[in-house]
One Martini backbone bead per residue (centre of mass of N, CA, C, O) as a GRO file, in nm:
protein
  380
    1UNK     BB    1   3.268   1.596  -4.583
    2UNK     BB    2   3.461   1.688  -4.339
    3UNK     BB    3   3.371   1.984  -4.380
    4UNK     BB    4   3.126   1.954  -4.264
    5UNK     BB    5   3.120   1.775  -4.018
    6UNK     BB    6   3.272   2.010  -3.895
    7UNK     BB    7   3.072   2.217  -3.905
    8UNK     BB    8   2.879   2.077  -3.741
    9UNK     BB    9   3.053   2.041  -3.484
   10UNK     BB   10   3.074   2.371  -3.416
   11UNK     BB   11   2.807   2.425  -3.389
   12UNK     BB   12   2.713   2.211  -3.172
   13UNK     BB   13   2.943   2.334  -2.959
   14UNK     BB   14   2.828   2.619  -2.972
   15UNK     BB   15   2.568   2.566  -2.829
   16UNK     BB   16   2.672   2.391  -2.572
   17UNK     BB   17   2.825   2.663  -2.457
   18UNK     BB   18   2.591   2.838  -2.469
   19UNK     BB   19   2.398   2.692  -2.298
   20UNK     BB   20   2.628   2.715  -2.043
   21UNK     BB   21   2.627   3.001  -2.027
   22UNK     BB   22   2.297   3.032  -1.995
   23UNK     BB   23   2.301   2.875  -1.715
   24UNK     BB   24   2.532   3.040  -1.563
   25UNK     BB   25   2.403   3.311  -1.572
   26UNK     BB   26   2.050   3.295  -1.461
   27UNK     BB   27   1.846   3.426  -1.654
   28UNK     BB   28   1.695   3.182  -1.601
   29UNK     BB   29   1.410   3.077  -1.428
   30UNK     BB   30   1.326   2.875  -1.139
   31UNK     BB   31   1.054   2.989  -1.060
   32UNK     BB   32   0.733   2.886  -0.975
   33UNK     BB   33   0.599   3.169  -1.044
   34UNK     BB   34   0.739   3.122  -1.337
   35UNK     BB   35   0.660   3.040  -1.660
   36UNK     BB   36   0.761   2.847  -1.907
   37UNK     BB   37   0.820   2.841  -2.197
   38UNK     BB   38   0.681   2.708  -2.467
   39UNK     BB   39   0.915   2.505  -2.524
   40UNK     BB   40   1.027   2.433  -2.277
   41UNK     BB   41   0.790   2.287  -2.208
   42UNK     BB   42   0.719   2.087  -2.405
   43UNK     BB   43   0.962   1.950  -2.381
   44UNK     BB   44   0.933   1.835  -2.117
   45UNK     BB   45   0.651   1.712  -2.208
   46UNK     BB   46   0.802   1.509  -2.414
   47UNK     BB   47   0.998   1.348  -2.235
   48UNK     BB   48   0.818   1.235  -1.990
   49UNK     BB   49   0.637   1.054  -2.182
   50UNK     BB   50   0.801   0.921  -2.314
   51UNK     BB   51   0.970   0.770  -2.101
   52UNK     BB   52   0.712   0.646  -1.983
   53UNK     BB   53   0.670   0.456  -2.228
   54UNK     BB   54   0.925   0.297  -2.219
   55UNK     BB   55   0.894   0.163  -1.984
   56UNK     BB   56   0.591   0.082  -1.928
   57UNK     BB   57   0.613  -0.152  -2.175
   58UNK     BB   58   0.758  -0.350  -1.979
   59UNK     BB   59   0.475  -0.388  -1.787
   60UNK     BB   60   0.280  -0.625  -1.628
   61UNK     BB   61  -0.015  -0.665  -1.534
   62UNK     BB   62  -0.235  -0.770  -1.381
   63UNK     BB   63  -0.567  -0.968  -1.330
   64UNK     BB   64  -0.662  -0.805  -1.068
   65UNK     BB   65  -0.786  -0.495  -1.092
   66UNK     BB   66  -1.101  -0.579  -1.002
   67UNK     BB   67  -1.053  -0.586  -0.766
   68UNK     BB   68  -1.223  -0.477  -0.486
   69UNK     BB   69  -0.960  -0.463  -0.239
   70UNK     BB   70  -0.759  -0.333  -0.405
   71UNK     BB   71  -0.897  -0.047  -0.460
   72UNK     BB   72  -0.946   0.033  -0.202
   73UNK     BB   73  -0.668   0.053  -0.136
   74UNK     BB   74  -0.597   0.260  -0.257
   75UNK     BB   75  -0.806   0.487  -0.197
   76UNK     BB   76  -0.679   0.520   0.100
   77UNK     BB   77  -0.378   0.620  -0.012
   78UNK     BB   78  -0.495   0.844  -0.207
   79UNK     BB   79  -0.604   1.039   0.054
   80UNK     BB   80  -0.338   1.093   0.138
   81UNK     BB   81  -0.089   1.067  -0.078
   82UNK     BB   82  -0.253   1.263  -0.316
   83UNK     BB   83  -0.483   1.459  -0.303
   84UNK     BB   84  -0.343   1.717  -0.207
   85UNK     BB   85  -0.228   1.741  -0.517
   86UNK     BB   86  -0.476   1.579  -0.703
   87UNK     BB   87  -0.728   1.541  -0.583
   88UNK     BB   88  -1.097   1.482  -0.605
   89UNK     BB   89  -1.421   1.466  -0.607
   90UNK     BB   90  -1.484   1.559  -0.307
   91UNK     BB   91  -1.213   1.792  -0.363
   92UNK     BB   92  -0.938   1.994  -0.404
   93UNK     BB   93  -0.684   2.093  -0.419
   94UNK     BB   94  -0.442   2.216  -0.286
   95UNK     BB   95  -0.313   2.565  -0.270
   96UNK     BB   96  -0.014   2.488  -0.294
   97UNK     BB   97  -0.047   2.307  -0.553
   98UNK     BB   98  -0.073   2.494  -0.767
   99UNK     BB   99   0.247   2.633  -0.686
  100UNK     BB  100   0.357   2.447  -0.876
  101UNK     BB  101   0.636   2.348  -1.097
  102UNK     BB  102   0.448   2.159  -1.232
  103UNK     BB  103   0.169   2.111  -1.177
  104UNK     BB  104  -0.083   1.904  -1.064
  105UNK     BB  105  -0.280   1.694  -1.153
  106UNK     BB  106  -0.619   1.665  -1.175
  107UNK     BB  107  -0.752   1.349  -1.191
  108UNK     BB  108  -1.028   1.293  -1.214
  109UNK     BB  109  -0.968   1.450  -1.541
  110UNK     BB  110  -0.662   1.235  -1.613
  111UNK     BB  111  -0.624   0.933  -1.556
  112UNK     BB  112  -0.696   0.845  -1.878
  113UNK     BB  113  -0.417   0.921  -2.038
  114UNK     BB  114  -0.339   0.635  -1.904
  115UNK     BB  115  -0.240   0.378  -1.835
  116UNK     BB  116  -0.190   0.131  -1.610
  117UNK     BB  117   0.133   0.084  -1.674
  118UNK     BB  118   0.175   0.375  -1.642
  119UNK     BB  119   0.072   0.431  -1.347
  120UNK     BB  120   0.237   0.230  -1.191
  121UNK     BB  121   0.543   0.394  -1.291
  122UNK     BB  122   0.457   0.663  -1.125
  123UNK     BB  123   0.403   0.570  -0.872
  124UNK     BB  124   0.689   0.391  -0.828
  125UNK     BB  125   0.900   0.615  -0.959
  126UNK     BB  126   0.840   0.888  -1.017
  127UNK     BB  127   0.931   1.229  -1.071
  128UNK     BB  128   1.105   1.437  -1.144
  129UNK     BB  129   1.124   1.779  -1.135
  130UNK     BB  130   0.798   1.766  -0.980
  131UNK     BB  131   0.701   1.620  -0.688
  132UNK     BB  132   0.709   1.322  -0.763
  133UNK     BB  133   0.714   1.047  -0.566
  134UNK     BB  134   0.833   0.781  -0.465
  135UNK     BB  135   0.796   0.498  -0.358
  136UNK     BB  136   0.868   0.435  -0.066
  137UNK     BB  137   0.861   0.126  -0.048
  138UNK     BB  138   1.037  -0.062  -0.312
  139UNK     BB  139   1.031  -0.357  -0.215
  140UNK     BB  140   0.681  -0.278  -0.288
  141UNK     BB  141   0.590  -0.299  -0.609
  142UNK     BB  142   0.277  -0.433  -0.541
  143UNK     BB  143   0.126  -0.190  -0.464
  144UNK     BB  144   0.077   0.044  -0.684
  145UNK     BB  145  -0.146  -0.129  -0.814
  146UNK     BB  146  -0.379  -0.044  -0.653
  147UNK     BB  147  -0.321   0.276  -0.743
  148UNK     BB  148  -0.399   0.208  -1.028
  149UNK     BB  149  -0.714   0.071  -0.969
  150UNK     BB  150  -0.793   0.313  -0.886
  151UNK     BB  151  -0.747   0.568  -1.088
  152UNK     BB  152  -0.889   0.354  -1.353
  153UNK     BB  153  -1.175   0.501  -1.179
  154UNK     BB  154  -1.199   0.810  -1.144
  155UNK     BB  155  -1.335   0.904  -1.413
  156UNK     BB  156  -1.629   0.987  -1.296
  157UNK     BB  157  -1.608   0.972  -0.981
  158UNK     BB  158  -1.831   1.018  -0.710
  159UNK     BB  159  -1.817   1.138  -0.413
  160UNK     BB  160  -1.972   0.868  -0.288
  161UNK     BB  161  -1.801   0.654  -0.366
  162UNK     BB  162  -1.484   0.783  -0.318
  163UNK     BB  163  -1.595   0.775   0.034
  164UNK     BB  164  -1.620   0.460   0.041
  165UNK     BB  165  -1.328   0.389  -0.061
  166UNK     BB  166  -1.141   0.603   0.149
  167UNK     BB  167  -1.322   0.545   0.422
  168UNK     BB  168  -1.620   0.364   0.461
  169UNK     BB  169  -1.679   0.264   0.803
  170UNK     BB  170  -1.646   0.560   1.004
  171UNK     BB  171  -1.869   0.452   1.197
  172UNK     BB  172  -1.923   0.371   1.492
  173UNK     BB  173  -2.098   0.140   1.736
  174UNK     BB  174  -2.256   0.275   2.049
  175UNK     BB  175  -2.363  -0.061   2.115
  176UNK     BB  176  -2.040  -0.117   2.168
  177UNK     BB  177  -1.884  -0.198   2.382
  178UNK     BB  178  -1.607  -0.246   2.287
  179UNK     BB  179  -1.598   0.104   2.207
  180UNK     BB  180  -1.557   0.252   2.476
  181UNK     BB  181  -1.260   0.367   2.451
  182UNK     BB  182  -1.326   0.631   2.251
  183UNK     BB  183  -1.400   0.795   2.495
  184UNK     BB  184  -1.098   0.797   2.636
  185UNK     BB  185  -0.968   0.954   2.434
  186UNK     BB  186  -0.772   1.171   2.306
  187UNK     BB  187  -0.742   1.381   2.046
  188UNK     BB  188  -0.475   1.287   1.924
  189UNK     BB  189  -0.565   0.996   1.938
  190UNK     BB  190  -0.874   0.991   1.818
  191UNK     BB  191  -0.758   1.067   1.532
  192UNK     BB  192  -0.579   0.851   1.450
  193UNK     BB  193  -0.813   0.647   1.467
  194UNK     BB  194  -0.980   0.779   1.233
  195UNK     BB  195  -0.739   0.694   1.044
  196UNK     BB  196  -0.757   0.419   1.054
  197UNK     BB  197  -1.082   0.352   1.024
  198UNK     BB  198  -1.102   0.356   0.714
  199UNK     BB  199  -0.976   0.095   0.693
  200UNK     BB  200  -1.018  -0.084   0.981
  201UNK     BB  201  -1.172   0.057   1.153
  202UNK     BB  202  -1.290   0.029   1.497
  203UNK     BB  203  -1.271  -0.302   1.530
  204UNK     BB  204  -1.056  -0.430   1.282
  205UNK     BB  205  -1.202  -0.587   1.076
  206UNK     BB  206  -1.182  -0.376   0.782
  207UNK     BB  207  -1.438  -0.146   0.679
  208UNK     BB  208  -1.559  -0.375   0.477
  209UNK     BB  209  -1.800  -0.506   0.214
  210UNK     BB  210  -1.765  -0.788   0.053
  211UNK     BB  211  -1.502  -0.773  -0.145
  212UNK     BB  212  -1.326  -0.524   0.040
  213UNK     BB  213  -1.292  -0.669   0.304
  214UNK     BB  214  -0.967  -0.768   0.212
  215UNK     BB  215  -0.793  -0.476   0.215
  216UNK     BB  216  -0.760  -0.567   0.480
  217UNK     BB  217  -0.647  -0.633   0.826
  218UNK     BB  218  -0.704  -0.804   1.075
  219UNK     BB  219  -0.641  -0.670   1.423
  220UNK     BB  220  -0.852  -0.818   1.620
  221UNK     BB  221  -0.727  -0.944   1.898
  222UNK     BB  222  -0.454  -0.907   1.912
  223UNK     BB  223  -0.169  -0.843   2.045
  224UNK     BB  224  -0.051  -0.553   2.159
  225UNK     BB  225   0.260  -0.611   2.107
  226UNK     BB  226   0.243  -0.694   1.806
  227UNK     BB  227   0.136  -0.423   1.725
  228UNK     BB  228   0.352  -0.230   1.824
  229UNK     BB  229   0.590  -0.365   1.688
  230UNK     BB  230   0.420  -0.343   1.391
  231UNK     BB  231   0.459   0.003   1.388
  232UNK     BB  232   0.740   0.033   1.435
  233UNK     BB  233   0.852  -0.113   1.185
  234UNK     BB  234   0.675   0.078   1.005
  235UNK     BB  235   0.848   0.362   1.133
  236UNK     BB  236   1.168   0.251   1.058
  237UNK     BB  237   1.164   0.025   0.801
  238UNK     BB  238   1.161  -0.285   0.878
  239UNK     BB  239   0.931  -0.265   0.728
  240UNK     BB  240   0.717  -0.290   0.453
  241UNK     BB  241   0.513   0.019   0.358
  242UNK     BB  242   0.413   0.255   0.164
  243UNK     BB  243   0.105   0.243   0.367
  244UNK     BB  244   0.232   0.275   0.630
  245UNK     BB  245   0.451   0.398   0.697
  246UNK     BB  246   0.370   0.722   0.642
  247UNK     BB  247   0.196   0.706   0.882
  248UNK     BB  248   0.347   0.588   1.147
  249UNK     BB  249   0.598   0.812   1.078
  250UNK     BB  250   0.471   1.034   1.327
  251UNK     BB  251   0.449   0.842   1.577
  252UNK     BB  252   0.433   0.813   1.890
  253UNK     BB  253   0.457   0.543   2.157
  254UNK     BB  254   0.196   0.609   2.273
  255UNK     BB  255  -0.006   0.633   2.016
  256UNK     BB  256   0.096   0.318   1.943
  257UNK     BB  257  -0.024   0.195   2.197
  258UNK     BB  258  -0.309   0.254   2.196
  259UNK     BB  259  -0.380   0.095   1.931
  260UNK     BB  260  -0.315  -0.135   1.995
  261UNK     BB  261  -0.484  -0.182   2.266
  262UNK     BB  262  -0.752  -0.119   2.120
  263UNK     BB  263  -0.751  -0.379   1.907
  264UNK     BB  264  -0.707  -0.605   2.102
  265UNK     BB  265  -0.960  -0.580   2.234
  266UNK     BB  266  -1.175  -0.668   1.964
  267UNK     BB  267  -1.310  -0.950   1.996
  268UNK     BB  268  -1.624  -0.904   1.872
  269UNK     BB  269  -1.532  -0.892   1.571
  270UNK     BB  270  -1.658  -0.963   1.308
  271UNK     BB  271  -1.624  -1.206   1.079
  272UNK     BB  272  -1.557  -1.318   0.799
  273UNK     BB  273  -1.621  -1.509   0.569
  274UNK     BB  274  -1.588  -1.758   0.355
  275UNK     BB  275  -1.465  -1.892   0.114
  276UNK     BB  276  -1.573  -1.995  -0.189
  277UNK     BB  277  -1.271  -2.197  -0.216
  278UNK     BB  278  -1.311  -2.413   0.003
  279UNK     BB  279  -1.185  -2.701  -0.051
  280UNK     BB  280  -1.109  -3.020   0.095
  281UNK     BB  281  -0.857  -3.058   0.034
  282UNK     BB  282  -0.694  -2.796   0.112
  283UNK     BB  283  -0.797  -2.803   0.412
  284UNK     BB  284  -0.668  -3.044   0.449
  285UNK     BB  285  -0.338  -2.935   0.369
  286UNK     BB  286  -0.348  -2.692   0.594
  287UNK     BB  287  -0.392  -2.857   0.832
  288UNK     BB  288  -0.147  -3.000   0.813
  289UNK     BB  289   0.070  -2.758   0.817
  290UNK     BB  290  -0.017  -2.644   1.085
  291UNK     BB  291   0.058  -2.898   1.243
  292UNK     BB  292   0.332  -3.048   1.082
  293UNK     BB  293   0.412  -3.011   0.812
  294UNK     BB  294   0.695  -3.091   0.569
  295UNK     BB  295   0.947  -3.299   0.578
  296UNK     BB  296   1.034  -3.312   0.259
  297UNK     BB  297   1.062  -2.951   0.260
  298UNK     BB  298   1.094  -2.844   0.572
  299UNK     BB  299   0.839  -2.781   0.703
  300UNK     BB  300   0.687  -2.634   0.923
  301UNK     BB  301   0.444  -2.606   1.159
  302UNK     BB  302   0.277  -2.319   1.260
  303UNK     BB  303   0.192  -2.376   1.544
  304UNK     BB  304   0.450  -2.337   1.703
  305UNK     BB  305   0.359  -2.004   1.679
  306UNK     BB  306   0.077  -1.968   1.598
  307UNK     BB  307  -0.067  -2.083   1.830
  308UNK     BB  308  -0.232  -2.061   2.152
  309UNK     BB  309   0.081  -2.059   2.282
  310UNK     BB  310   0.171  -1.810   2.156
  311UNK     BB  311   0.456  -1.604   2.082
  312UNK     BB  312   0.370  -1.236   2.128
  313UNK     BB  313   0.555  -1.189   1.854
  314UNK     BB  314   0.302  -1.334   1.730
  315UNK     BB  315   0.072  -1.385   1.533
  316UNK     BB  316  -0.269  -1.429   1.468
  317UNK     BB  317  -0.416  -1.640   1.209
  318UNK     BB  318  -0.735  -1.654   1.309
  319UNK     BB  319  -0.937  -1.496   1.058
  320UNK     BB  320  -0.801  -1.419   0.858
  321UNK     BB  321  -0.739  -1.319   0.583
  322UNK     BB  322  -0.629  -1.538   0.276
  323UNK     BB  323  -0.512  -1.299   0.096
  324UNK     BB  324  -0.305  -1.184   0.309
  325UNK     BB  325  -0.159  -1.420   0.361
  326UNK     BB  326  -0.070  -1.538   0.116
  327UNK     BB  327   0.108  -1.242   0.061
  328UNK     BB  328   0.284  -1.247   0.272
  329UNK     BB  329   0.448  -1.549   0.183
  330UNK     BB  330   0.534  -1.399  -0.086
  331UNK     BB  331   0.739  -1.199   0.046
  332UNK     BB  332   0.889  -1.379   0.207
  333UNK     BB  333   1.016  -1.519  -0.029
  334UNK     BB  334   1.115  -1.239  -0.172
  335UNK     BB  335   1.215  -1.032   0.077
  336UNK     BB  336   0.993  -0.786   0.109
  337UNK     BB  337   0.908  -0.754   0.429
  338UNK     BB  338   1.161  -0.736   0.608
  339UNK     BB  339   1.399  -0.611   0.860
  340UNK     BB  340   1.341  -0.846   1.150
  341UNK     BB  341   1.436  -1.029   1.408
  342UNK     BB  342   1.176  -1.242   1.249
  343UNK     BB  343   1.286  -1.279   0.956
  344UNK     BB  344   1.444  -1.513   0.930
  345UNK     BB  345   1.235  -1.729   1.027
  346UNK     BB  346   1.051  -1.708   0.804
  347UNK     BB  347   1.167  -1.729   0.560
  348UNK     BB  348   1.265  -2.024   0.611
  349UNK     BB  349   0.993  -2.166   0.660
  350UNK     BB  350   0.858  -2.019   0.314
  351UNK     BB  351   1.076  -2.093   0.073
  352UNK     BB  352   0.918  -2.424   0.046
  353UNK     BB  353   0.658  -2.350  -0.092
  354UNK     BB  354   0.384  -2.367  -0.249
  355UNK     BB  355   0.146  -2.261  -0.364
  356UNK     BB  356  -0.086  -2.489  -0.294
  357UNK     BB  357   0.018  -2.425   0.029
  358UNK     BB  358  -0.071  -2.133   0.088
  359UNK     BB  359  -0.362  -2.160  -0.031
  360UNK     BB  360  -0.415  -2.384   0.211
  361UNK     BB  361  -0.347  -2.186   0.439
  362UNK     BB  362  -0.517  -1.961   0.434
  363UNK     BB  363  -0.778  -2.082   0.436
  364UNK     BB  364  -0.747  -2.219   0.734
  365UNK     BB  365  -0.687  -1.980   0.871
  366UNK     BB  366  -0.992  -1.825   0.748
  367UNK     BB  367  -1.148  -2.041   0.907
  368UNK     BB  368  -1.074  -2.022   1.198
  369UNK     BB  369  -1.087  -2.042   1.548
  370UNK     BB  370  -1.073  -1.917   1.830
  371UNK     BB  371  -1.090  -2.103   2.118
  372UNK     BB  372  -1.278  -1.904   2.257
  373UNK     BB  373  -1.509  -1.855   2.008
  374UNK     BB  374  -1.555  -2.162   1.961
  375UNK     BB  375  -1.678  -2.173   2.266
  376UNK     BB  376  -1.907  -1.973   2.216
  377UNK     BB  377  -2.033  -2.080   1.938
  378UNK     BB  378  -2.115  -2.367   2.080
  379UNK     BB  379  -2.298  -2.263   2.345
  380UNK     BB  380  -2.562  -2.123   2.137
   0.00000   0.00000   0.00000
């Protein structure tokens, strides 16, 4: 026994030797050119499926993947982050995507391959010497799951759709006077802002409508200094999000000024309906933390910051998508909203919130209208 071990190991080691002088002298060729031997791919893609099934069998979906909102969003980010080595339903992948070797797969006709939490894993974690890259923001878990509730409707899915779910409603509306300044925009801004459009609108309203209307934050009436420094902050990273981020990071602050000043002036931008679980107890209790906050749990106030008296440096929160608010809080509350000067104060504010306090600041600030707008509404 003891000498077959032995024989055993030499074989191996003989084996191991061997594979290293054969990778040190460089004669099996690494050029994206030569295709693998067919071993060699075999071995490759087994070991690659393989890997993503051991991995994603821990990832647990959450129940909402037929969100209408998350899947736009997913769209947005497909469109951009995607499609050029992916391809889409109306158009082919680029063609220097063709010369990568492994290829990027066609997606709509190979997304059904894989389970949902199985694109969830190679969304958020990338493959290695693929050119497949991980998600930008890391700390933001929570995204790639909309690229999955995107992808696992792709096959099949018809060039009018996809540009409805990718592009949204980008075309301006030549009557509205807020519009007026895409006229004035030079080449590289009106540019820039068609690409932002997609998403958020012309008007910053989110570019959407139905169930999808919440897939973007609503962006019109805020303050344009707010909207500057947090384009500035998902540009440096200061901000997390692995679909703002990439965007934003290549916009130098001329013409992320431009942006700002655009959306802000949007006042005239209609407002979503109201959520239709606004229950009277919850929009009670969102009411009372927005004006006063909770002594027993230490929860501030809203209105202190977020009121209409606030500092330029805090968002609007009047008239916000419900889903998006919620959405924020629980980020702050697990720290992966990202380190920027006023990430301490949120943080601590929303520590100590319960699900149930969330879900009625939400609804309350959802139904709120600004007090220009509610006395516009008012006097008609």
């Amino acid at each position: 026994m003891r000498r077959v071990l032995t024989i055993i190991g030499l074989v191996l080691g003989a084996q191991a030797v061997g594979g290293f002088l054969f990778a040190w002298s460089g004669l099996y060729s690494i050029a994206a050119s030569k295709e693998h031997w067919p071993p060699v791919h075999w071995f490759f893609s087994m070991a690659m499926r393989s890997s993503i099934e051991t991995h994603a069998a821990f990832v647990s979906a959450p129940p909402d993947l037929d969100d209408p909102a998350l899947i736009r969003r997913g769209a947005g980010h497909y469109e951009d982050g995607c499609a050029p080595c992916h391809g889409a339903p109306d158009v082919g992948r680029n063609p220097i995507s063709r010369h990568m070797l492994p290829t990027p797969p066609f997606l709509p006709g190979h997304a059904g391959d894989w389970t949902d939490t199985q694109l969830y894993w190679i969304t958020y974690n990338g493959i290695k010497y693929a050119g497949m890259p991980a998600w930008p923001a890391q700390a933001r878990d929570d995204e790639p799951w909309a690229v999955a509730a995107f992808l696992r409707r792709l096959d099949g899915m018809s060039a009018e759709e996809y540009r409805r779910l990718a592009f949204g409603e980008t075309q301006p509306d030549g009557d509205r006077s807020a519009l007026s300044d895409l006229a004035m925009l030079d080449g590289s801004a009106r540019e820039v802002l068609d690409n932002c459009a997609r998403c958020h609108g012309y008007d910053g309203a989110g570019g959407g409508s139905g169930g999808s209307a919440a897939a973007f934050p609503r962006l019109s009436g805020q303050n344009a200094d707010y909207l500057f420094h947090a384009l500035k902050a998902y540009a440096e990273g200061g901000r997390h999000s692995g679909i703002m981020q990439p965007v934003a990071a290549g916009l130098d602050d001329s013409i992320l000024r431009t942006l700002a000043d655009h959306y802000a002036g949007q006042t005239a931008a209609p407002y979503p309906p109201p959520p239709a679980d606004a229950a009277p107890a919850l929009l009670e209790l969102g009411a009372r933390l927005a004006e006063s906050g909770d002594r027993d749990t230490g929860v501030p106030a809203c209105s202190g910051c977020h009121g209409e008296d606030r500092d330029p440096r805090y968002p609007r929160l009047d008239g916000q998508h419900a889903s998006y608010i919620a959405d924020q809080l629980r980020l702050w509350q697990k720290d992966a909203h990202g380190d920027t000067p006023l990430s301490r104060i949120m943080g601590a504010a929303v520590r100590n919130l319960t699900e149930e306090q969330i879900r009625a600041l939400s609804l309350h600030y959802a139904l709120s209208r600004p007090q220009e707008t509610a006395e516009a509404e008012g006097k008609r």
